Structure formats: structure tokens, C-alpha cells
């Protein structure tokens, strides 16, 4: 009994923001739809997959979701509180237990923002860990959003579509210049 109570309390505390989305009482069907998508996908969905829902949300409706911890990024919509190491570890454990598959999968070392390793093949697992896949390259989704802002701000003018590589970009990712170029190509930027 004690162990079950401890596990239930641990899950409730660590995944609080996810449960708040599940139990949202909104009359707005768009908010409920996005909340459901986030809940079903462990707190992260690709923006492309929910683009119609996101585009139909007003600023007030987005604010309601932001107050629950939802971030609207360029590539993903996600609950940022779910990417702390302790929460990621718990979500991985629950995911493995629920799916009963890939029990040998291990997350990338916590603290890494960029991973270039072919051993990480399971795209769903890596997204659960907070990483987006670009071929064999993986970038943490919150860092990907910050990188996007650096790219936007690096352009000198609206006409200039070139990306000026700055040291902050490499420092943010923690990767080499060559890997950064590969990543930009995989993200469909022209080098």
C-alpha cells in the first residue's frame, strides 16, 4: 500500500502539468482538442500535426494554455516542465512499462542539447526524451526553438535570406561547425 501511494504521489507531482491539461474544463473545443493531443502524446506534438487547431486559437486562448505550461514553438507545441531530467526519466519508465517494448533504450545523457549517434533510431522514444530527429542528428526541442530565434535574428535584412553563423549558435547546440552545417541542411536551410 505504501509503495503504491508513493508511486501515485510521484506521478501526480512530476506530471502535474500533463494532468492539468487532461482535466481542463474549457468550453472551447480548440483548447480541449490541443490539450487532448498534448496529453496523448506525452506533452509534445509537432506543430505541423496540430496546425489547424493552433491557427484557430485566439491570443486569449493561447494565454490560457500558456498559463498551464504550454509553449508554442516554431516546430513543436510542448509542455516545457516535462523536460526536466527527473520528469523525463519518469516518463520514459512509464512509457516503457506501458508499451512493453524497447526496454533497452536509454535516453541521451542529460545536459546534451545535440546528439549525433546512429544508435538512437526510435524517433518516438527520442521525442519522448525531448529530442527532434534530423536524419542521424537529434536536437532538444526547447533548444531547437532557441536556435530558430537566433537564426531569425542573424539575418541582416528581410531581403537577405542567408544565415550568418554566429558562435552563440554552436555554443547553444554544443556541436562542431560541420555538424551544425549538416543540421541546417537537414532542416531544409540552404548553406
N, CA and C of each residue as an Amber inpcrd file, in Angstrom:
protein
   573
   0.8310000  -1.1980000   0.0000000   0.0000000   0.0000000   0.0000000
   0.8770000   1.2640000   0.0000000   1.9000000   1.2700000   0.8550000
   2.7800000   2.4380000   0.9460000   3.4640000   2.7110000  -0.3930000
   3.9470000   1.6520000  -1.0310000   4.6440000   1.8100000  -2.3100000
   3.7060000   2.3560000  -3.3880000   2.4770000   1.8500000  -3.4510000
   1.5150000   2.3380000  -4.4340000   1.2060000   3.8110000  -4.2050000
   1.0540000   4.1800000  -2.9460000   0.7770000   5.5830000  -2.6150000
   1.9500000   6.4680000  -3.0160000   3.1810000   6.0000000  -2.7610000
   4.3740000   6.7590000  -3.1220000   4.4660000   6.9460000  -4.6310000
   4.2210000   5.8550000  -5.3930000   4.2860000   5.9210000  -6.8590000
   3.2200000   6.8790000  -7.3850000   2.0040000   6.7710000  -6.8790000
   0.9180000   7.6620000  -7.3210000   1.2420000   9.1250000  -7.0350000
   1.8090000   9.3910000  -5.8570000   2.1830000  10.7630000  -5.4940000
   3.3060000  11.2710000  -6.3870000   4.2820000  10.4120000  -6.6540000
   5.4130000  10.7850000  -7.5240000   4.9110000  11.1330000  -8.9270000
   4.0470000  10.3120000  -9.4780000   3.4990000  10.5650000 -10.8090000
   2.6820000  11.8500000 -10.8130000   1.8440000  12.0330000  -9.8050000
   0.9990000  13.2380000  -9.7360000   1.8450000  14.5030000  -9.6210000
   2.9220000  14.4470000  -8.8450000   3.7760000  15.6270000  -8.6690000
   4.5870000  15.9400000  -9.9290000   5.2270000  14.9260000 -10.4800000
   6.1160000  15.1390000 -11.6220000   5.3510000  15.4860000 -12.9020000
   4.1910000  14.8860000 -13.0750000   3.4170000  15.0850000 -14.3090000
   2.2210000  16.0020000 -14.0960000   2.3350000  16.8760000 -13.1340000
   1.2500000  17.7910000 -12.7800000   0.7280000  18.5790000 -13.9770000
   1.6350000  19.1340000 -14.7690000   1.1920000  19.9570000 -15.9040000
   0.4530000  19.1280000 -16.9490000   0.8250000  17.8790000 -17.0920000
   0.1350000  16.9940000 -18.0320000  -1.2820000  16.6780000 -17.5440000
  -1.4180000  16.4370000 -16.2530000  -2.7460000  16.1500000 -15.6950000
  -3.6520000  17.3730000 -15.7340000  -3.0750000  18.5540000 -15.5700000
  -3.8830000  19.7720000 -15.6700000  -4.4720000  19.9140000 -17.0680000
  -3.6940000  19.5560000 -18.0780000  -4.2150000  19.5920000 -19.4520000
  -5.3230000  18.5680000 -19.6410000  -5.1220000  17.3880000 -19.0860000
  -6.1280000  16.3230000 -19.2270000  -7.4580000  16.7490000 -18.6170000
  -7.3760000  17.4300000 -17.4980000  -8.5860000  17.7860000 -16.7540000
  -9.0850000  19.1930000 -17.0370000  -8.6530000  19.7800000 -18.1330000
  -9.0420000  21.1510000 -18.4450000 -10.5570000  21.2280000 -18.6730000
 -11.1660000  22.2280000 -18.0790000 -12.6100000  22.4490000 -18.2380000
 -12.8200000  23.7120000 -19.0420000 -12.7160000  23.5820000 -20.3270000
 -12.8990000  24.7340000 -21.1960000 -14.0750000  24.4670000 -22.1220000
 -14.8570000  25.5130000 -22.3580000 -15.9700000  25.3640000 -23.2980000
 -15.4600000  25.3930000 -24.7340000 -14.2230000  25.8650000 -24.9130000
 -13.6530000  25.9800000 -26.2530000 -13.1560000  24.6150000 -26.7320000
 -13.7050000  24.1680000 -27.8450000 -13.3340000  22.8520000 -28.3700000
 -11.8910000  22.8200000 -28.8790000 -11.3700000  23.9690000 -29.3580000
  -9.9890000  24.0070000 -29.8520000  -8.9910000  23.8050000 -28.7070000
  -9.2600000  24.4290000 -27.5640000  -8.3920000  24.2510000 -26.3930000
  -8.4310000  22.8060000 -25.9410000  -9.6190000  22.2320000 -25.8800000
  -9.7520000  20.8320000 -25.4630000  -9.0500000  19.9010000 -26.4550000
  -9.1690000  20.1990000 -27.7430000  -8.5420000  19.3540000 -28.7600000
  -7.0200000  19.3770000 -28.6410000  -6.4510000  20.5710000 -28.4880000
  -4.9930000  20.6730000 -28.3600000  -4.5260000  20.0370000 -27.0490000
  -5.2780000  20.2560000 -25.9850000  -4.9410000  19.6440000 -24.6910000
  -4.9410000  18.1250000 -24.8000000  -5.9340000  17.5850000 -25.4950000
  -6.0200000  16.1410000 -25.6760000  -4.8220000  15.6320000 -26.4810000
  -4.4730000  16.3260000 -27.5570000  -3.3260000  15.9240000 -28.3760000
  -2.0370000  15.9190000 -27.5520000  -1.8500000  16.9650000 -26.7490000
  -0.6510000  17.0300000 -25.9110000  -0.6470000  15.9060000 -24.8730000
  -1.7850000  15.6670000 -24.2590000  -1.8720000  14.6120000 -23.2490000
  -1.5770000  13.2470000 -23.8620000  -2.1810000  12.9590000 -24.9920000
  -1.9980000  11.6580000 -25.6470000  -0.5750000  11.4520000 -26.1580000
   0.1350000  12.5340000 -26.4120000   1.4990000  12.4490000 -26.9420000
   2.5480000  12.8220000 -25.9050000   2.2240000  12.6170000 -24.6480000
   3.1760000  12.8270000 -23.5510000   3.7450000  14.2300000 -23.4850000
   2.9400000  15.2190000 -23.8620000   3.3310000  16.6050000 -23.6650000
   4.0610000  17.2650000 -24.8100000   4.1760000  16.5920000 -25.9580000
   4.8500000  17.2150000 -27.1030000   4.2210000  16.7290000 -28.4060000
   3.8550000  17.6870000 -29.2600000   3.3560000  17.3710000 -30.6020000
   4.0590000  18.2740000 -31.5970000   4.2400000  17.7330000 -32.7890000
   4.8080000  18.5670000 -33.8440000   3.7650000  19.5970000 -34.2450000
   4.2040000  20.8010000 -34.4390000   3.2830000  21.8830000 -34.7730000
   2.5140000  21.5970000 -36.0620000   3.1740000  20.9910000 -37.0340000
   2.5120000  20.6610000 -38.3000000   1.2830000  19.7850000 -38.0920000
   1.3440000  18.8930000 -37.1040000   0.2550000  17.9450000 -36.8630000
  -0.9760000  18.6000000 -36.2410000  -0.7880000  19.7410000 -35.5980000
  -1.9080000  20.4290000 -34.9440000  -2.0590000  21.8610000 -35.4620000
  -1.5520000  22.1050000 -36.6670000  -1.5220000  23.4560000 -37.2140000
  -2.9110000  24.0790000 -37.3110000  -3.9150000  23.3170000 -37.7450000
  -5.2710000  23.8640000 -37.8490000  -5.8050000  24.3000000 -36.4930000
  -5.5480000  23.5030000 -35.4800000  -6.0010000  23.8500000 -34.1250000
  -5.2940000  25.1090000 -33.6450000  -3.9670000  25.1450000 -33.7920000
  -3.1770000  26.2850000 -33.3240000  -3.6060000  27.5630000 -34.0360000
  -3.8220000  27.4770000 -35.3460000  -4.2130000  28.6640000 -36.1160000
  -5.5900000  29.1950000 -35.7210000  -6.4480000  28.3330000 -35.1760000
  -7.7910000  28.7580000 -34.7830000  -7.8710000  29.2820000 -33.3500000
  -6.7510000  29.2580000 -32.6340000  -6.7480000  29.7630000 -31.2590000
  -6.5410000  31.2700000 -31.2380000  -7.3380000  31.9470000 -30.4330000
  -7.1490000  33.3880000 -30.2480000  -5.9970000  33.6020000 -29.2690000
  -5.5690000  34.8500000 -29.1220000  -4.4860000  35.1600000 -28.1830000
  -4.8940000  34.8300000 -26.7450000  -6.1510000  35.0860000 -26.3940000
  -6.6290000  34.7560000 -25.0380000  -6.6140000  33.2490000 -24.7980000
  -6.9880000  32.4890000 -25.8200000  -6.9880000  31.0380000 -25.6890000
  -5.5530000  30.5060000 -25.5740000  -4.6460000  31.0970000 -26.3260000
  -3.2400000  30.7120000 -26.1980000  -2.7140000  31.0580000 -24.8060000
  -3.1470000  32.1950000 -24.2900000  -2.7170000  32.6040000 -22.9540000
  -3.1940000  31.6010000 -21.9050000  -4.4150000  31.1150000 -22.0690000
  -4.9460000  30.1000000 -21.1520000  -4.0430000  28.8730000 -21.1510000
  -3.6420000  28.4410000 -22.3320000  -2.7680000  27.2710000 -22.4320000
  -1.3530000  27.5770000 -21.9400000  -0.8580000  28.7790000 -22.2160000
   0.4830000  29.1600000 -21.7190000   0.5200000  29.1290000 -20.1950000
  -0.5840000  29.5530000 -19.5660000  -0.6510000  29.5330000 -18.1050000
  -0.5830000  28.1110000 -17.5450000  -0.8960000  27.1350000 -18.3870000
  -0.8020000  25.7330000 -17.9790000   0.5590000  25.1350000 -18.3290000
   1.4700000  25.9500000 -18.9030000   2.8210000  25.4910000 -19.2040000
   3.0560000  25.1060000 -20.6520000   2.1090000  25.4380000 -21.5420000
   2.2540000  25.0820000 -22.9490000   3.1010000  26.1380000 -23.6570000
   4.0840000  25.6760000 -24.4250000   4.9030000  26.5640000 -25.2580000
   4.5230000  26.3290000 -26.7140000   4.3290000  27.4260000 -27.4360000
   4.0300000  27.3560000 -28.8580000   5.3030000  27.7190000 -29.6100000
   6.0130000  26.7040000 -30.0630000   7.2600000  26.9300000 -30.7730000
   7.0760000  26.8550000 -32.2720000   8.1260000  27.0960000 -32.9870000
   8.1200000  27.0680000 -34.4490000   7.9230000  25.6510000 -34.9750000
   8.5040000  24.6770000 -34.2790000   8.4570000  23.2980000 -34.7320000
   7.5560000  22.4030000 -33.8830000   7.3690000  22.7610000 -32.6160000
   6.6100000  21.9210000 -31.6910000   5.7060000  22.7650000 -30.8020000
   4.6850000  22.1200000 -30.2940000   3.8870000  22.6490000 -29.1870000
   4.1570000  21.6640000 -28.0560000   4.5850000  22.1760000 -26.8950000
   5.0200000  21.2600000 -25.8440000   4.8520000  21.8600000 -24.4540000
   4.8540000  20.9790000 -23.4740000   4.8410000  21.3660000 -22.0650000
   6.2910000  21.4280000 -21.5970000   6.7920000  22.6340000 -21.3830000
   8.2220000  22.7820000 -21.0890000   8.6200000  22.1640000 -19.7520000
   7.6970000  22.0360000 -18.8080000   8.0340000  21.4680000 -17.4980000
   8.3300000  19.9740000 -17.5680000   7.9610000  19.3460000 -18.6660000
   8.1600000  17.9050000 -18.7850000   9.5490000  17.5210000 -19.2740000
  10.4420000  18.4890000 -19.4290000  11.7600000  18.1760000 -19.9580000
  12.8690000  18.3180000 -18.9200000  12.4760000  18.3650000 -17.6530000
  13.4710000  18.2860000 -16.5860000  13.9330000  16.8310000 -16.4960000
  15.1930000  16.5820000 -16.1590000  15.7070000  15.1970000 -16.1410000
  14.8660000  14.2180000 -15.3190000  14.4140000  14.6170000 -14.1360000
  13.6410000  13.6830000 -13.3090000  12.3080000  13.3420000 -13.9620000
  11.6890000  14.3180000 -14.6110000  10.4010000  14.0850000 -15.2690000
  10.5940000  13.2330000 -16.5200000  11.6540000  13.5080000 -17.2870000
  11.9430000  12.6950000 -18.4760000  12.1770000  11.2470000 -18.0620000
  12.9380000  11.0210000 -17.0090000  13.2030000   9.6540000 -16.5390000
  11.9070000   8.9450000 -16.1640000  11.0260000   9.6300000 -15.4680000
   9.7480000   9.0330000 -15.0780000   8.8890000   8.7310000 -16.3030000
   8.8120000   9.6700000 -17.2340000   8.0080000   9.4540000 -18.4430000
   8.5430000   8.2800000 -19.2590000   9.8660000   8.1510000 -19.3380000
  10.4750000   7.0330000 -20.0700000  10.1070000   5.7160000 -19.3930000
  10.2100000   5.6750000 -18.0830000   9.8830000   4.4670000 -17.3340000
   8.4200000   4.0830000 -17.5460000   7.5270000   5.0480000 -17.4670000
   6.1010000   4.7740000 -17.6770000   5.8260000   4.3530000 -19.1190000
   6.4880000   4.9880000 -20.0760000   6.3130000   4.6570000 -21.4900000
   6.7640000   3.2280000 -21.7730000   7.9410000   2.8780000 -21.2450000
   8.4580000   1.5230000 -21.4460000   7.5230000   0.4990000 -20.8070000
   7.0480000   0.8050000 -19.6130000   6.1490000  -0.1000000 -18.9110000
   4.8290000  -0.2640000 -19.6740000   4.2930000   0.8230000 -20.1860000
   3.0250000   0.7800000 -20.9100000   3.1630000   0.0370000 -22.2370000
   4.2070000   0.3470000 -22.9830000   4.3820000  -0.2460000 -24.3100000
   4.9840000  -1.6480000 -24.2680000   5.7450000  -1.9360000 -23.2270000
   6.3670000  -3.2430000 -23.1190000   7.3530000  -3.5490000 -24.2260000
   7.9010000  -2.5090000 -24.8100000   8.8460000  -2.7020000 -25.9090000
  10.0570000  -1.8160000 -25.7120000  11.1170000  -2.1570000 -26.3940000
  12.3340000  -1.3460000 -26.3730000  12.8040000  -1.0330000 -24.9530000
  12.7880000  -2.0450000 -24.1150000  13.1670000  -1.8270000 -22.7190000
  14.6460000  -1.4960000 -22.5670000  15.4360000  -1.7730000 -23.5880000
  16.8720000  -1.4870000 -23.5260000  17.2180000  -0.0800000 -23.9760000
  16.2320000   0.6810000 -24.4490000  16.5030000   2.0480000 -24.8900000
  16.8960000   2.9220000 -23.7120000  17.9320000   3.6900000 -23.9030000
  18.3850000   4.6310000 -22.8770000  18.3510000   6.0370000 -23.4610000
  17.9700000   7.0100000 -22.6540000  17.9520000   8.3870000 -23.1620000
  19.3730000   8.9050000 -23.3250000  19.5300000   9.9520000 -24.1500000
  20.8470000  10.5920000 -24.2340000  21.2290000  11.1570000 -22.8620000
  22.4940000  11.3440000 -22.6550000  22.9810000  11.9050000 -21.3980000
  22.3070000  13.2390000 -21.1370000  21.7870000  13.4020000 -19.9290000
  21.1300000  14.6530000 -19.5820000  22.1340000  15.7960000 -19.6300000
  21.7100000  16.9060000 -20.1660000  22.5770000  18.0670000 -20.3390000
  23.0160000  18.2550000 -21.7730000  22.8720000  17.2140000 -22.5930000
  23.2200000  17.3420000 -24.0080000  22.0740000  18.0190000 -24.7550000
  22.4400000  18.9020000 -25.6600000  21.4460000  19.5770000 -26.4970000
  21.4530000  19.0350000 -27.9180000  22.5380000  18.3700000 -28.2800000
  22.7450000  17.8870000 -29.6390000  23.3300000  16.4820000 -29.5620000
  22.7710000  15.5590000 -30.3370000  23.2680000  14.1850000 -30.3570000
  23.4480000  13.7690000 -31.8110000  24.6170000  13.2380000 -32.1190000
  24.9040000  12.7180000 -33.4490000  25.3160000  11.2650000 -33.2670000
  24.3240000  10.3880000 -33.2110000  24.6150000   8.9970000 -32.9090000
  23.5920000   8.1060000 -33.5970000  24.0520000   7.1630000 -34.3730000
  23.1450000   6.2810000 -35.1140000  22.4560000   5.2580000 -34.2150000
  22.9360000   5.0910000 -32.9680000  22.2950000   4.0980000 -32.0930000
  20.8990000   4.5490000 -31.6550000  20.6110000   5.8310000 -31.7560000
  19.2820000   6.3280000 -31.4100000  18.4070000   6.2960000 -32.6590000
  17.6720000   5.2050000 -32.8260000  16.8860000   5.0220000 -34.0400000
  15.3980000   5.2520000 -33.8230000  14.9200000   5.0610000 -32.5960000
  13.4920000   5.1450000 -32.3310000  13.0710000   6.6090000 -32.1840000
  12.4570000   7.1250000 -33.2230000  12.0690000   8.5390000 -33.2810000
  11.0530000   8.8900000 -32.1960000  10.0880000   8.0080000 -31.9370000
   9.0710000   8.2660000 -30.9000000   9.7030000   8.3400000 -29.5140000
  10.6370000   7.4390000 -29.2560000  11.3220000   7.4320000 -27.9690000
  12.1350000   8.7120000 -27.7870000  12.8400000   9.1180000 -28.8420000
  13.6620000  10.3210000 -28.7430000  12.8060000  11.5740000 -28.5660000
  11.6290000  11.6110000 -29.1860000  10.7250000  12.7440000 -28.9880000
  10.2280000  12.7660000 -27.5480000   9.9780000  11.5930000 -26.9810000
   9.5960000  11.4890000 -25.5760000  10.7140000  12.0250000 -24.6790000
  11.9660000  11.7980000 -25.0840000  13.1260000  12.3010000 -24.3450000
  13.3310000  13.7980000 -24.5660000  12.5960000  14.3650000 -25.5380000
  12.6970000  15.7930000 -25.8000000  13.5910000  16.1450000 -26.9660000
  13.8460000  15.2000000 -27.8700000  14.7380000  15.4320000 -28.9970000
  14.0040000  15.2480000 -30.3170000  14.2330000  16.1630000 -31.2440000
  13.7000000  16.0550000 -32.5990000  14.7690000  15.4530000 -33.4930000
  14.3430000  14.5870000 -34.4030000  15.2750000  13.8690000 -35.2760000
  15.4110000  14.5720000 -36.6180000  16.6500000  14.7150000 -37.0560000
  17.0000000  15.1820000 -38.3950000  18.0210000  14.1930000 -38.9420000
  17.5320000  13.1350000 -39.5850000  18.3500000  12.0300000 -40.0760000
  19.0180000  11.3420000 -38.8860000  20.3390000  11.4380000 -38.7350000
  21.0040000  10.8350000 -37.5740000  21.3160000  11.8790000 -36.5050000
  20.8830000  13.1050000 -36.7140000  21.1320000  14.1830000 -35.7670000
  19.8790000  14.4250000 -34.9390000  20.0630000  14.6700000 -33.6550000
  18.9580000  14.9710000 -32.7580000  19.2450000  16.2710000 -32.0160000
  18.2080000  17.1040000 -31.8890000  18.3380000  18.3720000 -31.1730000
  17.2000000  18.4410000 -30.1630000  17.5310000  18.8700000 -28.9490000
  16.4810000  19.0580000 -27.9420000  15.4820000  20.0860000 -28.4460000
  14.1910000  19.8180000 -28.2630000  13.1830000  20.6670000 -28.8890000
  13.1500000  22.0840000 -28.3140000  13.4390000  22.2450000 -27.0450000
  13.4670000  23.6020000 -26.4920000  14.6690000  24.3800000 -27.0340000
  15.7810000  23.6890000 -27.2540000  16.9720000  24.3160000 -27.8370000
  16.7280000  24.6190000 -29.3100000  15.9890000  23.7560000 -29.9920000
  15.6380000  23.9850000 -31.3890000  14.8670000  25.2930000 -31.5520000
  13.9800000  25.5860000 -30.6210000  13.2210000  26.8360000 -30.6690000
  14.1370000  28.0420000 -30.4520000  15.0840000  27.9020000 -29.5230000
  16.0290000  28.9980000 -29.2820000  16.9510000  29.1920000 -30.4850000
  17.3410000  28.0910000 -31.1180000  18.1670000  28.1690000 -32.3270000
  17.3990000  28.8900000 -33.4320000  16.1290000  28.5760000 -33.5890000
  15.3040000  29.2250000 -34.6050000  15.2950000  30.7400000 -34.3890000
  15.1780000  31.1830000 -33.1370000  15.1810000  32.6260000 -32.8450000
  16.5370000  33.2470000 -33.1810000  17.6230000  32.5320000 -32.9030000
  18.9480000  33.0360000 -33.2720000  19.0880000  33.1380000 -34.7870000
  18.5500000  32.1660000 -35.5060000  18.6150000  32.1930000 -36.9740000
  17.8260000  33.3790000 -37.5130000  16.6330000  33.5870000 -36.9890000
  15.7950000  34.7090000 -37.4260000  16.5180000  36.0290000 -37.1850000
  17.1370000  36.1550000 -36.0300000  17.8070000  37.4050000 -35.6690000
  19.1660000  37.5800000 -36.3430000  19.7150000  36.5070000 -36.9370000
  21.0410000  36.6180000 -37.5640000  20.9840000  37.2440000 -38.9460000
  19.8190000  37.2320000 -39.5690000  19.6790000  37.8020000 -40.9130000
  19.7200000  39.3230000 -40.8210000  20.4920000  39.9370000 -41.7080000
  20.6670000  41.3960000 -41.6770000  19.4160000  42.1460000 -42.0950000
  18.7010000  41.5970000 -43.0450000  17.5230000  42.2900000 -43.5500000
  16.4930000  41.2760000 -44.0120000  15.3240000  41.7420000 -44.3480000
  14.2540000  40.8580000 -44.8140000  14.5920000  40.2540000 -46.1750000
  15.3340000  41.0020000 -46.9910000  15.6790000  40.5010000 -48.3230000
  16.7810000  39.4550000 -48.2580000  17.6610000  39.5910000 -47.2750000
  18.7940000  38.6920000 -47.1470000  18.3380000  37.3940000 -46.4840000
  18.3450000  36.3230000 -47.2250000  17.8770000  35.0320000 -46.7070000
  19.0280000  34.1700000 -46.1890000  20.2200000  34.7290000 -46.1510000
  21.3670000  33.9650000 -45.6830000  21.3900000  33.9310000 -44.1600000
  21.8680000  32.8170000 -43.6490000  22.0330000  32.6680000 -42.2070000
  23.4770000  32.9480000 -41.8720000  23.6880000  33.8810000 -41.0000000
  25.0450000  34.1680000 -40.5500000  25.3090000  33.3020000 -39.3240000
  26.2680000  32.3960000 -39.4660000  26.6000000  31.5130000 -38.3670000
  27.3620000  32.3010000 -37.3050000  26.8350000  32.2820000 -36.0980000
  27.4750000  33.0000000 -35.0030000  27.8590000  31.9970000 -33.9100000
  28.8760000  32.3160000 -33.1200000  29.3270000  31.3760000 -32.0830000
  28.2230000  30.9670000 -31.1080000  27.2640000  31.8460000 -30.8490000
  26.1860000  31.5110000 -29.9220000  25.3920000  30.2950000 -30.3960000
  25.2570000  30.1460000 -31.7220000  24.5260000  29.0020000 -32.2670000
  25.2500000  27.6910000 -31.9450000  26.5610000  27.6870000 -32.1770000
  27.3480000  26.4860000 -31.8970000  27.3900000  26.2050000 -30.3990000
  27.5200000  27.2570000 -29.6010000  27.5480000  27.0900000 -28.1540000
  26.2130000  26.5660000 -27.6290000  25.1320000  27.0470000 -28.1970000
  23.8030000  26.6130000 -27.7820000  23.6230000  25.1200000 -28.0170000
  24.0550000  24.6640000 -29.1730000  23.8990000  23.2520000 -29.5150000
  24.9840000  22.3780000 -28.9030000  26.1700000  22.9260000 -28.7920000
  27.2890000  22.1170000 -28.3060000  27.7710000  21.1430000 -29.3590000
  27.8470000  21.6170000 -30.6080000  28.2760000  20.7430000 -31.6960000
  29.3770000  21.4190000 -32.5040000  29.9650000  20.6460000 -33.4110000
  31.0090000  21.1870000 -34.2680000  30.3920000  21.9900000 -35.4090000
  31.2330000  22.7550000 -36.0780000  30.7830000  23.5560000 -37.2220000
  30.2570000  22.6630000 -38.3430000  30.9300000  21.5440000 -38.5840000
  30.4940000  20.6140000 -39.6280000  29.1310000  20.0100000 -39.3060000
  28.9500000  19.6000000 -38.0550000  27.6530000  19.0480000 -37.6520000
  26.5540000  20.1010000 -37.7280000  26.9050000  21.3300000 -37.4130000
  25.9160000  22.4050000 -37.4920000  25.4690000  22.6120000 -38.9410000
  26.4230000  22.5760000 -39.8620000  26.0850000  22.7060000 -41.2900000
  25.1870000  21.5580000 -41.7410000  25.4990000  20.3300000 -41.2980000
  24.6680000  19.1760000 -41.6360000  23.2530000  19.3600000 -41.0920000
  23.1800000  19.8410000 -39.8650000  21.8690000  20.0610000 -39.2490000
  21.0510000  21.0770000 -40.0370000  21.6710000  22.1840000 -40.4180000
  20.9540000  23.2030000 -41.1840000  20.4380000  22.6370000 -42.5070000
  21.2440000  21.7980000 -43.1500000  20.8000000  21.1680000 -44.3990000
  19.6160000  20.2450000 -44.1470000  19.6520000  19.4850000 -43.0580000
  18.5580000  18.5700000 -42.7290000  17.2960000  19.3490000 -42.3370000
  17.4840000  20.5870000 -41.8660000  16.3360000  21.4370000 -41.5080000
  15.8290000  22.2120000 -42.7280000  16.3650000  21.8870000 -43.8970000
  15.9590000  22.4870000 -45.1860000  16.3770000  23.9410000 -45.3580000
  17.4530000  24.3260000 -44.6710000  18.0540000  25.6460000 -44.9250000
  19.1180000  25.4680000 -45.9830000  19.3260000  26.4840000 -46.7810000
  20.3770000  26.4290000 -47.7850000  21.6850000  26.9140000 -47.1780000
  22.7280000  26.1920000 -47.4950000  24.0530000  26.5220000 -46.9610000
  24.8000000  27.3440000 -48.0050000
